[in-house]
mmCIF file of C-alpha atoms in Angstrom:
data_model
loop_
_atom_site.group_PDB
_atom_site.id
_atom_site.type_symbol
_atom_site.label_atom_id
_atom_site.label_comp_id
_atom_site.label_asym_id
_atom_site.label_seq_id
_atom_site.Cartn_x
_atom_site.Cartn_y
_atom_site.Cartn_z
ATOM 1 C CA MET T 134 -10.013 -0.864 -4.906
ATOM 2 C CA GLY T 135 -7.152 1.016 -6.523
ATOM 3 C CA ARG T 136 -5.728 -2.175 -7.976
ATOM 4 C CA LEU T 137 -9.169 -3.207 -9.237
ATOM 5 C CA ARG T 138 -9.806 0.137 -10.934
ATOM 6 C CA ARG T 139 -6.521 -0.036 -12.815
ATOM 7 C CA HIS T 140 -7.823 -3.006 -14.799
ATOM 8 C CA PHE T 141 -10.370 -0.743 -16.512
ATOM 9 C CA LEU T 142 -10.380 2.410 -18.580
ATOM 10 C CA PRO T 143 -11.277 5.392 -16.351
ATOM 11 C CA GLU T 144 -14.247 6.122 -18.628
ATOM 12 C CA ALA T 145 -15.576 2.587 -18.085
ATOM 13 C CA VAL T 146 -15.771 2.896 -14.284
ATOM 14 C CA GLU T 147 -19.018 3.907 -12.541
ATOM 15 C CA SER T 148 -18.694 4.901 -8.881
ATOM 16 C CA LEU T 149 -21.960 5.057 -6.950
ATOM 17 C CA SER T 150 -23.332 4.931 -3.423
ATOM 18 C CA ALA T 151 -26.127 2.749 -2.123
ATOM 19 C CA LEU T 152 -27.384 5.886 -0.386
ATOM 20 C CA GLU T 153 -28.285 7.238 -3.837
ATOM 21 C CA VAL T 154 -29.106 4.215 -6.030
ATOM 22 C CA THR T 155 -31.379 1.255 -5.412
ATOM 23 C CA GLY T 156 -30.534 -2.379 -6.008
ATOM 24 C CA GLU T 157 -32.833 -2.421 -9.015
ATOM 25 C CA GLU T 158 -31.114 0.632 -10.527
ATOM 26 C CA THR T 159 -27.736 -0.989 -9.929
ATOM 27 C CA ALA T 160 -28.798 -4.155 -11.762
ATOM 28 C CA ALA T 161 -30.081 -2.072 -14.675
ATOM 29 C CA LEU T 162 -26.830 -0.112 -14.854
ATOM 30 C CA CYS T 163 -24.796 -3.323 -14.926
ATOM 31 C CA ASN T 164 -26.797 -4.519 -17.917
ATOM 32 C CA VAL T 165 -26.125 -1.344 -19.922
ATOM 33 C CA GLY T 166 -23.405 -1.696 -22.548
ATOM 34 C CA SER T 167 -20.260 0.468 -22.538
ATOM 35 C CA LEU T 168 -19.144 2.913 -25.219
ATOM 36 C CA PHE T 169 -15.529 2.562 -24.120
ATOM 37 C CA GLY T 170 -14.831 -1.111 -24.684
ATOM 38 C CA ASP T 171 -16.067 -4.431 -23.453
ATOM 39 C CA ALA T 172 -14.916 -4.322 -19.834
ATOM 40 C CA ARG T 173 -16.888 -2.239 -17.328
ATOM 41 C CA LEU T 174 -16.631 -1.754 -13.576
ATOM 42 C CA VAL T 175 -19.565 -0.669 -11.426
ATOM 43 C CA VAL T 176 -18.628 0.196 -7.840
ATOM 44 C CA VAL T 177 -21.392 0.658 -5.279
ATOM 45 C CA ALA T 178 -20.248 1.804 -1.837
ATOM 46 C CA ASP T 179 -22.174 2.041 1.443
ATOM 47 C CA VAL T 180 -24.341 -1.019 0.747
ATOM 48 C CA ASP T 181 -24.582 -1.444 4.516
ATOM 49 C CA GLY T 182 -25.319 2.235 5.108
ATOM 50 C CA LEU T 183 -23.361 4.776 7.122
ATOM 51 C CA LYS T 184 -22.549 4.596 10.792
ATOM 52 C CA ALA T 185 -24.680 6.793 13.012
ATOM 53 C CA GLU T 186 -24.506 7.308 16.743
ATOM 54 C CA ARG T 187 -27.209 4.670 17.127
ATOM 55 C CA GLY T 188 -27.237 1.900 14.560
ATOM 56 C CA ARG T 189 -26.740 2.597 10.838
ATOM 57 C CA ARG T 190 -28.573 4.859 8.444
ATOM 58 C CA GLY T 191 -29.186 4.492 4.732
ATOM 59 C CA GLY T 192 -27.916 1.526 2.754
ATOM 60 C CA TRP T 193 -29.855 -1.145 0.949
ATOM 61 C CA LYS T 194 -33.029 -2.703 2.275
ATOM 62 C CA ALA T 195 -34.378 -6.198 1.640
ATOM 63 C CA ALA T 196 -35.907 -5.256 -1.738
ATOM 64 C CA ASP T 197 -32.603 -3.809 -2.953
ATOM 65 C CA VAL T 198 -30.708 -6.921 -1.917
ATOM 66 C CA GLU T 199 -33.286 -9.143 -3.643
ATOM 67 C CA ALA T 200 -32.850 -7.194 -6.892
ATOM 68 C CA VAL T 201 -29.065 -7.587 -6.799
ATOM 69 C CA VAL T 202 -29.270 -11.257 -5.824
ATOM 70 C CA ALA T 203 -31.566 -11.838 -8.821
ATOM 71 C CA TYR T 204 -29.106 -10.022 -11.092
ATOM 72 C CA LEU T 205 -26.241 -12.172 -9.851
ATOM 73 C CA GLU T 206 -28.062 -15.263 -11.063
ATOM 74 C CA ALA T 207 -27.364 -14.094 -14.631
ATOM 75 C CA PRO T 208 -24.869 -11.186 -14.536
ATOM 76 C CA ALA T 209 -23.728 -9.212 -17.569
ATOM 77 C CA PRO T 210 -20.572 -11.007 -18.802
ATOM 78 C CA ALA T 211 -18.639 -7.804 -19.564
ATOM 79 C CA THR T 212 -19.414 -6.032 -16.288
ATOM 80 C CA VAL T 213 -17.715 -6.403 -12.916
ATOM 81 C CA LEU T 214 -19.887 -5.356 -9.984
ATOM 82 C CA ALA T 215 -17.994 -4.398 -6.812
ATOM 83 C CA LEU T 216 -20.066 -3.876 -3.671
ATOM 84 C CA VAL T 217 -18.321 -2.142 -0.786
ATOM 85 C CA ALA T 218 -19.412 -2.374 2.834
ATOM 86 C CA GLU T 219 -17.811 -1.421 6.118
ATOM 87 C CA GLU T 220 -19.639 -4.110 8.071
ATOM 88 C CA LEU T 221 -21.534 -6.993 6.502
ATOM 89 C CA LYS T 222 -22.381 -10.292 8.150
ATOM 90 C CA ALA T 223 -21.332 -13.519 6.458
ATOM 91 C CA SER T 224 -24.822 -14.836 7.165
ATOM 92 C CA SER T 225 -26.518 -12.070 5.139
ATOM 93 C CA ALA T 226 -28.210 -12.821 1.818
ATOM 94 C CA LEU T 227 -26.002 -10.347 -0.040
ATOM 95 C CA TRP T 228 -22.770 -11.877 1.285
ATOM 96 C CA LYS T 229 -23.934 -15.387 0.381
ATOM 97 C CA ALA T 230 -24.983 -14.329 -3.133
ATOM 98 C CA CYS T 231 -21.651 -12.593 -3.768
ATOM 99 C CA ASP T 232 -19.723 -15.550 -2.401
ATOM 100 C CA LYS T 233 -21.670 -17.921 -4.651
ATOM 101 C CA GLY T 234 -21.471 -15.877 -7.854
ATOM 102 C CA GLY T 235 -18.146 -14.115 -7.381
ATOM 103 C CA LEU T 236 -15.557 -13.394 -4.719
ATOM 104 C CA VAL T 237 -15.831 -11.881 -1.250
ATOM 105 C CA LEU T 238 -12.765 -10.029 0.010
ATOM 106 C CA SER T 239 -13.006 -9.491 3.756
ATOM 107 C CA TYR T 240 -10.534 -7.081 5.342
ATOM 108 C CA ASP T 241 -11.402 -7.460 8.984
ATOM 109 C CA VAL T 242 -7.945 -7.396 10.576
ATOM 110 C CA ALA T 243 -6.937 -4.077 12.179
ATOM 111 C CA LYS T 244 -3.458 -2.852 11.249
ATOM 112 C CA LYS T 245 -2.323 -3.119 14.858
ATOM 113 C CA ASP T 246 -3.289 -6.819 14.793
ATOM 114 C CA LEU T 247 -1.721 -7.574 11.403
ATOM 115 C CA HIS T 248 1.571 -8.903 12.809
ATOM 116 C CA GLY T 249 -0.285 -11.375 15.030
ATOM 117 C CA TRP T 250 -2.558 -12.413 12.169
ATOM 118 C CA VAL T 251 0.387 -13.210 9.861
ATOM 119 C CA ALA T 252 2.195 -15.057 12.655
ATOM 120 C CA ASP T 253 -0.939 -17.131 13.228
ATOM 121 C CA GLN T 254 -1.138 -17.970 9.509
ATOM 122 C CA PHE T 255 2.360 -19.448 9.748
ATOM 123 C CA ARG T 256 1.433 -21.386 12.904
ATOM 124 C CA GLN T 257 -1.624 -22.861 11.213
ATOM 125 C CA ARG T 258 0.671 -24.274 8.536
ATOM 126 C CA GLY T 259 3.121 -25.666 11.098
ATOM 127 C CA THR T 260 5.854 -23.228 10.074
ATOM 128 C CA ARG T 261 8.146 -21.602 12.626
ATOM 129 C CA ALA T 262 8.459 -17.963 11.559
ATOM 130 C CA GLU T 263 10.603 -15.525 13.517
ATOM 131 C CA SER T 264 9.121 -12.172 14.483
ATOM 132 C CA ASP T 265 11.509 -10.376 12.119
ATOM 133 C CA ALA T 266 10.340 -12.624 9.284
ATOM 134 C CA VAL T 267 6.711 -11.681 9.913
ATOM 135 C CA ALA T 268 7.565 -7.979 10.050
ATOM 136 C CA ALA T 269 9.618 -8.221 6.851
ATOM 137 C CA LEU T 270 6.753 -9.938 5.033
ATOM 138 C CA ILE T 271 4.313 -7.184 6.018
ATOM 139 C CA GLN T 272 6.832 -4.534 4.980
ATOM 140 C CA LEU T 273 7.247 -6.101 1.545
ATOM 141 C CA VAL T 274 3.644 -7.085 0.795
ATOM 142 C CA GLY T 275 1.620 -4.454 2.670
ATOM 143 C CA ASP T 276 -1.726 -5.023 4.401
ATOM 144 C CA ASP T 277 -3.509 -6.947 1.641
ATOM 145 C CA LEU T 278 -4.652 -10.043 3.562
ATOM 146 C CA HIS T 279 -5.124 -12.188 0.468
ATOM 147 C CA ALA T 280 -1.665 -11.317 -0.848
ATOM 148 C CA LEU T 281 -0.151 -11.995 2.583
ATOM 149 C CA LYS T 282 -1.922 -15.344 2.831
ATOM 150 C CA GLY T 283 -0.639 -16.342 -0.596
ATOM 151 C CA GLU T 284 2.933 -15.462 0.354
ATOM 152 C CA VAL T 285 2.628 -17.369 3.633
ATOM 153 C CA ASP T 286 1.466 -20.442 1.664
ATOM 154 C CA LYS T 287 4.444 -20.122 -0.676
ATOM 155 C CA ILE T 288 6.975 -19.659 2.122
ATOM 156 C CA ALA T 289 5.514 -22.486 4.214
ATOM 157 C CA THR T 290 5.657 -24.871 1.252
ATOM 158 C CA TRP T 291 9.265 -23.930 0.571
ATOM 159 C CA ALA T 292 10.366 -24.080 4.219
ATOM 160 C CA GLY T 293 8.977 -27.499 5.097
ATOM 161 C CA ASP T 294 10.156 -28.250 8.642
ATOM 162 C CA GLU T 295 12.819 -25.520 8.655
ATOM 163 C CA PRO T 296 12.367 -22.208 10.520
ATOM 164 C CA VAL T 297 11.841 -19.015 8.516
ATOM 165 C CA GLY T 298 13.761 -15.813 9.191
ATOM 166 C CA GLU T 299 14.076 -12.378 7.644
ATOM 167 C CA ARG T 300 16.699 -13.609 5.167
ATOM 168 C CA GLU T 301 14.376 -16.284 3.751
ATOM 169 C CA VAL T 302 11.480 -13.837 3.416
ATOM 170 C CA SER T 303 13.656 -11.277 1.616
ATOM 171 C CA ALA T 304 14.864 -13.959 -0.805
ATOM 172 C CA LEU T 305 11.427 -15.427 -1.543
ATOM 173 C CA VAL T 306 9.102 -12.416 -1.574
ATOM 174 C CA ALA T 307 9.133 -9.614 -4.106
ATOM 175 C CA ALA T 308 8.118 -6.158 -2.918
ATOM 176 C CA ASN T 309 4.610 -5.096 -3.881
ATOM 177 C CA ALA T 310 4.900 -3.264 -7.221
ATOM 178 C CA ASP T 311 2.305 -0.771 -6.005
ATOM 179 C CA THR T 312 4.487 0.396 -3.128
ATOM 180 C CA PRO T 313 8.201 0.300 -4.004
ATOM 181 C CA SER T 314 8.976 3.510 -2.055
ATOM 182 C CA TYR T 315 10.444 1.387 0.776
ATOM 183 C CA GLU T 316 13.047 0.043 -1.637
ATOM 184 C CA LEU T 317 13.722 3.534 -2.962
ATOM 185 C CA THR T 318 14.474 5.039 0.449
ATOM 186 C CA GLU T 319 16.656 2.067 1.349
ATOM 187 C CA ALA T 320 18.632 2.419 -1.903
ATOM 188 C CA TRP T 321 19.041 6.137 -1.169
ATOM 189 C CA SER T 322 20.361 5.318 2.306
ATOM 190 C CA THR T 323 22.941 2.925 0.867
ATOM 191 C CA ARG T 324 23.784 5.422 -1.907
ATOM 192 C CA GLU T 325 23.031 3.013 -4.764
ATOM 193 C CA LEU T 326 22.506 5.693 -7.405
ATOM 194 C CA ALA T 327 21.668 3.377 -10.294
ATOM 195 C CA ARG T 328 19.166 1.519 -8.118
ATOM 196 C CA VAL T 329 17.656 4.796 -6.888
ATOM 197 C CA LEU T 330 17.030 6.022 -10.425
ATOM 198 C CA GLU T 331 15.739 2.630 -11.540
ATOM 199 C CA LEU T 332 13.229 2.457 -8.669
ATOM 200 C CA SER T 333 12.074 6.040 -9.118
ATOM 201 C CA GLU T 334 11.413 5.320 -12.786
ATOM 202 C CA THR T 335 9.458 2.202 -11.787
ATOM 203 C CA ILE T 336 7.295 4.268 -9.446
ATOM 204 C CA PHE T 337 6.554 6.839 -12.146
ATOM 205 C CA ASP T 338 5.835 4.159 -14.761
ATOM 206 C CA HIS T 339 3.588 1.941 -12.617
ATOM 207 C CA ASP T 340 1.421 4.654 -11.133
ATOM 208 C CA PRO T 341 -1.776 5.226 -13.146
ATOM 209 C CA LYS T 342 -1.616 8.968 -12.439
ATOM 210 C CA PRO T 343 0.406 11.382 -14.634
ATOM 211 C CA ARG T 344 4.053 11.710 -13.686
ATOM 212 C CA ARG T 345 3.538 15.367 -12.740
ATOM 213 C CA ASP T 346 1.000 14.239 -10.111
ATOM 214 C CA VAL T 347 3.202 11.437 -8.780
ATOM 215 C CA ALA T 348 6.205 13.737 -8.277
ATOM 216 C CA PRO T 349 4.818 15.724 -5.274
ATOM 217 C CA ARG T 350 3.723 12.518 -3.551
ATOM 218 C CA LEU T 351 7.143 10.952 -4.041
ATOM 219 C CA ALA T 352 8.799 14.127 -2.762
ATOM 220 C CA GLY T 353 6.581 13.887 0.313
ATOM 221 C CA THR T 354 7.675 10.283 0.857
ATOM 222 C CA LEU T 355 11.326 11.334 0.728
ATOM 223 C CA ALA T 356 10.722 14.215 3.147
ATOM 224 C CA ALA T 357 8.881 11.962 5.604
ATOM 225 C CA HIS T 358 11.697 9.403 5.450
ATOM 226 C CA LEU T 359 14.287 12.121 6.046
ATOM 227 C CA GLY T 360 12.304 13.344 9.048
ATOM 228 C CA ARG T 361 12.387 9.872 10.584
ATOM 229 C CA LEU T 362 16.105 9.491 9.892
ATOM 230 C CA ARG T 363 16.852 12.814 11.618
ATOM 231 C CA ALA T 364 14.669 11.924 14.606
ATOM 232 C CA LEU T 365 16.368 8.550 15.025
ATOM 233 C CA LYS T 366 19.816 10.091 14.549
ATOM 234 C CA LYS T 367 19.065 12.484 17.402
ATOM 235 C CA LEU T 368 17.757 9.711 19.666
ATOM 236 C CA ALA T 369 20.791 7.545 18.909
ATOM 237 C CA ALA T 370 23.069 10.421 19.937
ATOM 238 C CA GLU T 371 21.191 10.521 23.243
ATOM 239 C CA GLY T 372 21.848 6.816 23.762
ATOM 240 C CA VAL T 373 18.289 5.688 23.036
ATOM 241 C CA GLY T 374 18.041 2.172 21.594
ATOM 242 C CA SER T 375 16.013 1.279 18.515
ATOM 243 C CA LYS T 376 13.235 -0.465 20.477
ATOM 244 C CA GLU T 377 12.668 2.499 22.767
ATOM 245 C CA ALA T 378 12.882 4.855 19.776
ATOM 246 C CA ALA T 379 10.234 2.790 18.011
ATOM 247 C CA THR T 380 7.939 3.250 20.996
ATOM 248 C CA ARG T 381 8.590 6.999 21.206
ATOM 249 C CA LEU T 382 8.049 7.570 17.490
ATOM 250 C CA LYS T 383 5.224 4.994 17.208
ATOM 251 C CA LEU T 384 7.090 2.941 14.608
ATOM 252 C CA ASN T 385 7.159 -0.785 13.954
ATOM 253 C CA PRO T 386 10.231 -2.106 15.895
ATOM 254 C CA TYR T 387 11.505 -3.956 12.822
ATOM 255 C CA TYR T 388 11.149 -0.819 10.699
ATOM 256 C CA ALA T 389 12.793 1.326 13.376
ATOM 257 C CA GLY T 390 15.766 -1.063 13.467
ATOM 258 C CA LYS T 391 16.160 -0.717 9.706
ATOM 259 C CA LEU T 392 16.029 3.072 9.955
ATOM 260 C CA TYR T 393 18.584 3.075 12.776
ATOM 261 C CA LYS T 394 21.067 1.303 10.547
ATOM 262 C CA GLN T 395 20.316 3.701 7.689
ATOM 263 C CA ALA T 396 20.749 6.765 9.915
ATOM 264 C CA GLU T 397 24.198 5.539 10.964
ATOM 265 C CA GLY T 398 25.360 6.003 7.369
ATOM 266 C CA PHE T 399 24.677 9.753 7.381
ATOM 267 C CA SER T 400 26.376 12.575 9.224
ATOM 268 C CA GLU T 401 24.374 15.425 10.755
ATOM 269 C CA GLU T 402 25.706 17.718 8.022
ATOM 270 C CA GLU T 403 24.502 15.368 5.294
ATOM 271 C CA LEU T 404 21.018 15.199 6.775
ATOM 272 C CA ASP T 405 20.932 19.007 7.042
ATOM 273 C CA SER T 406 21.959 19.251 3.384
ATOM 274 C CA ALA T 407 19.209 16.801 2.474
ATOM 275 C CA VAL T 408 16.686 19.107 4.162
ATOM 276 C CA VAL T 409 17.875 21.965 1.948
ATOM 277 C CA ALA T 410 17.729 19.779 -1.188
ATOM 278 C CA LEU T 411 14.165 18.680 -0.468
ATOM 279 C CA ALA T 412 13.121 22.256 0.297
ATOM 280 C CA GLU T 413 14.487 23.308 -3.097
ATOM 281 C CA LEU T 414 12.609 20.396 -4.687
ATOM 282 C CA ASP T 415 9.399 21.566 -3.028
ATOM 283 C CA GLY T 416 9.901 25.015 -4.532
ATOM 284 C CA ALA T 417 10.650 23.559 -7.965
ATOM 285 C CA LEU T 418 7.472 21.474 -7.903
ATOM 286 C CA LYS T 419 5.480 24.575 -6.961
ATOM 287 C CA GLY T 420 6.504 26.509 -10.060
ATOM 288 C CA GLN T 421 10.038 27.721 -9.445
ATOM 289 C CA SER T 422 11.467 25.502 -12.186
ATOM 290 C CA ARG T 423 10.704 24.979 -15.863
ATOM 291 C CA LEU T 424 11.883 21.371 -15.791
ATOM 292 C CA ALA T 425 9.431 18.469 -15.711
ATOM 293 C CA PRO T 426 8.431 17.533 -12.120
ATOM 294 C CA ASP T 427 9.619 13.930 -12.464
ATOM 295 C CA LEU T 428 13.021 15.152 -13.689
ATOM 296 C CA GLU T 429 13.274 17.507 -10.701
ATOM 297 C CA VAL T 430 12.615 14.579 -8.351
ATOM 298 C CA GLN T 431 15.274 12.445 -10.001
ATOM 299 C CA ARG T 432 17.811 15.293 -9.961
ATOM 300 C CA THR T 433 17.195 15.627 -6.225
ATOM 301 C CA LEU T 434 17.638 11.883 -5.758
ATOM 302 C CA VAL T 435 21.040 12.133 -7.414
ATOM 303 C CA THR T 436 21.965 14.878 -4.942
ATOM 304 C CA LEU T 437 20.725 12.847 -1.990
ATOM 305 C CA ALA T 438 22.609 9.720 -3.059
ATOM 306 C CA ARG T 439 25.873 11.586 -3.580
ATOM 307 C CA ARG T 440 28.592 10.568 -1.154
ATOM 308 C CA PRO T 441 30.506 13.105 0.948
ATOM 309 C CA GLY T 442 32.946 15.026 -1.216
ATOM 310 C CA GLY T 443 30.726 14.896 -4.274
ATOM 311 C CA SER T 444 31.355 11.277 -5.322
ATOM 312 C CA LEU T 445 28.563 8.885 -6.287
#
């Protein structure tokens, strides 16, 4: 939904709930012109109602669905209607109408089952994909099933009868532009200062929110990553392997292995210094500095990427 909204001006987006508007009112709203340009987005959530202890409550009834189905026969050309449901049967009239007149995006794979789902997509195409390759693909693309399916198609076509490993996935798949923080933390861990600054600038530029609002979130990402590095560093000192550490910390084994390698590149003193640097950043973002928040984040990244002895 975030990616969809970014295609429209904020003023041209209407966000509603089926608990408050009828199907007929939704159709009428879609047919109203916009004062902010040609393109409009009307989002209606809860079309299937809200979960209750017994059954569901609210949501659209048969008359509401009929009104929307009738609208979809001749929709307003400049309006995109997005209907959001938690559970909707493929046999329902609303699903069929949306599938006929537009596109149905079904996200019905739990995150814990995502690895198995991607592996099965490769098997269906006759491609032998290693477990690390599947994990790497999810790490790069995220949990968007349609994006994952597209990348699997591309990789399978390229691979032919050859097996696919992590190296092939890394070479063929670009990281999702919406979530480049994984690349940022990895560049920090390998002390690639130019890459760190480049990626941080990409994050600030691509996010639809103001840079001052992105800065605290990015600082939180860095702090969370540092916390995992310190935890894994401690477990490694105790002789705990990456697979057991992944279980203890509830991390993806592939991701934990990556973090283990990153943690090896830092001393305990460096990680302690990073804690201090991020604490100072937190204070700066909360009003203790007159510099712009995004500049404070990038100054901290330079400190974090600095090698022992002050070199970069």
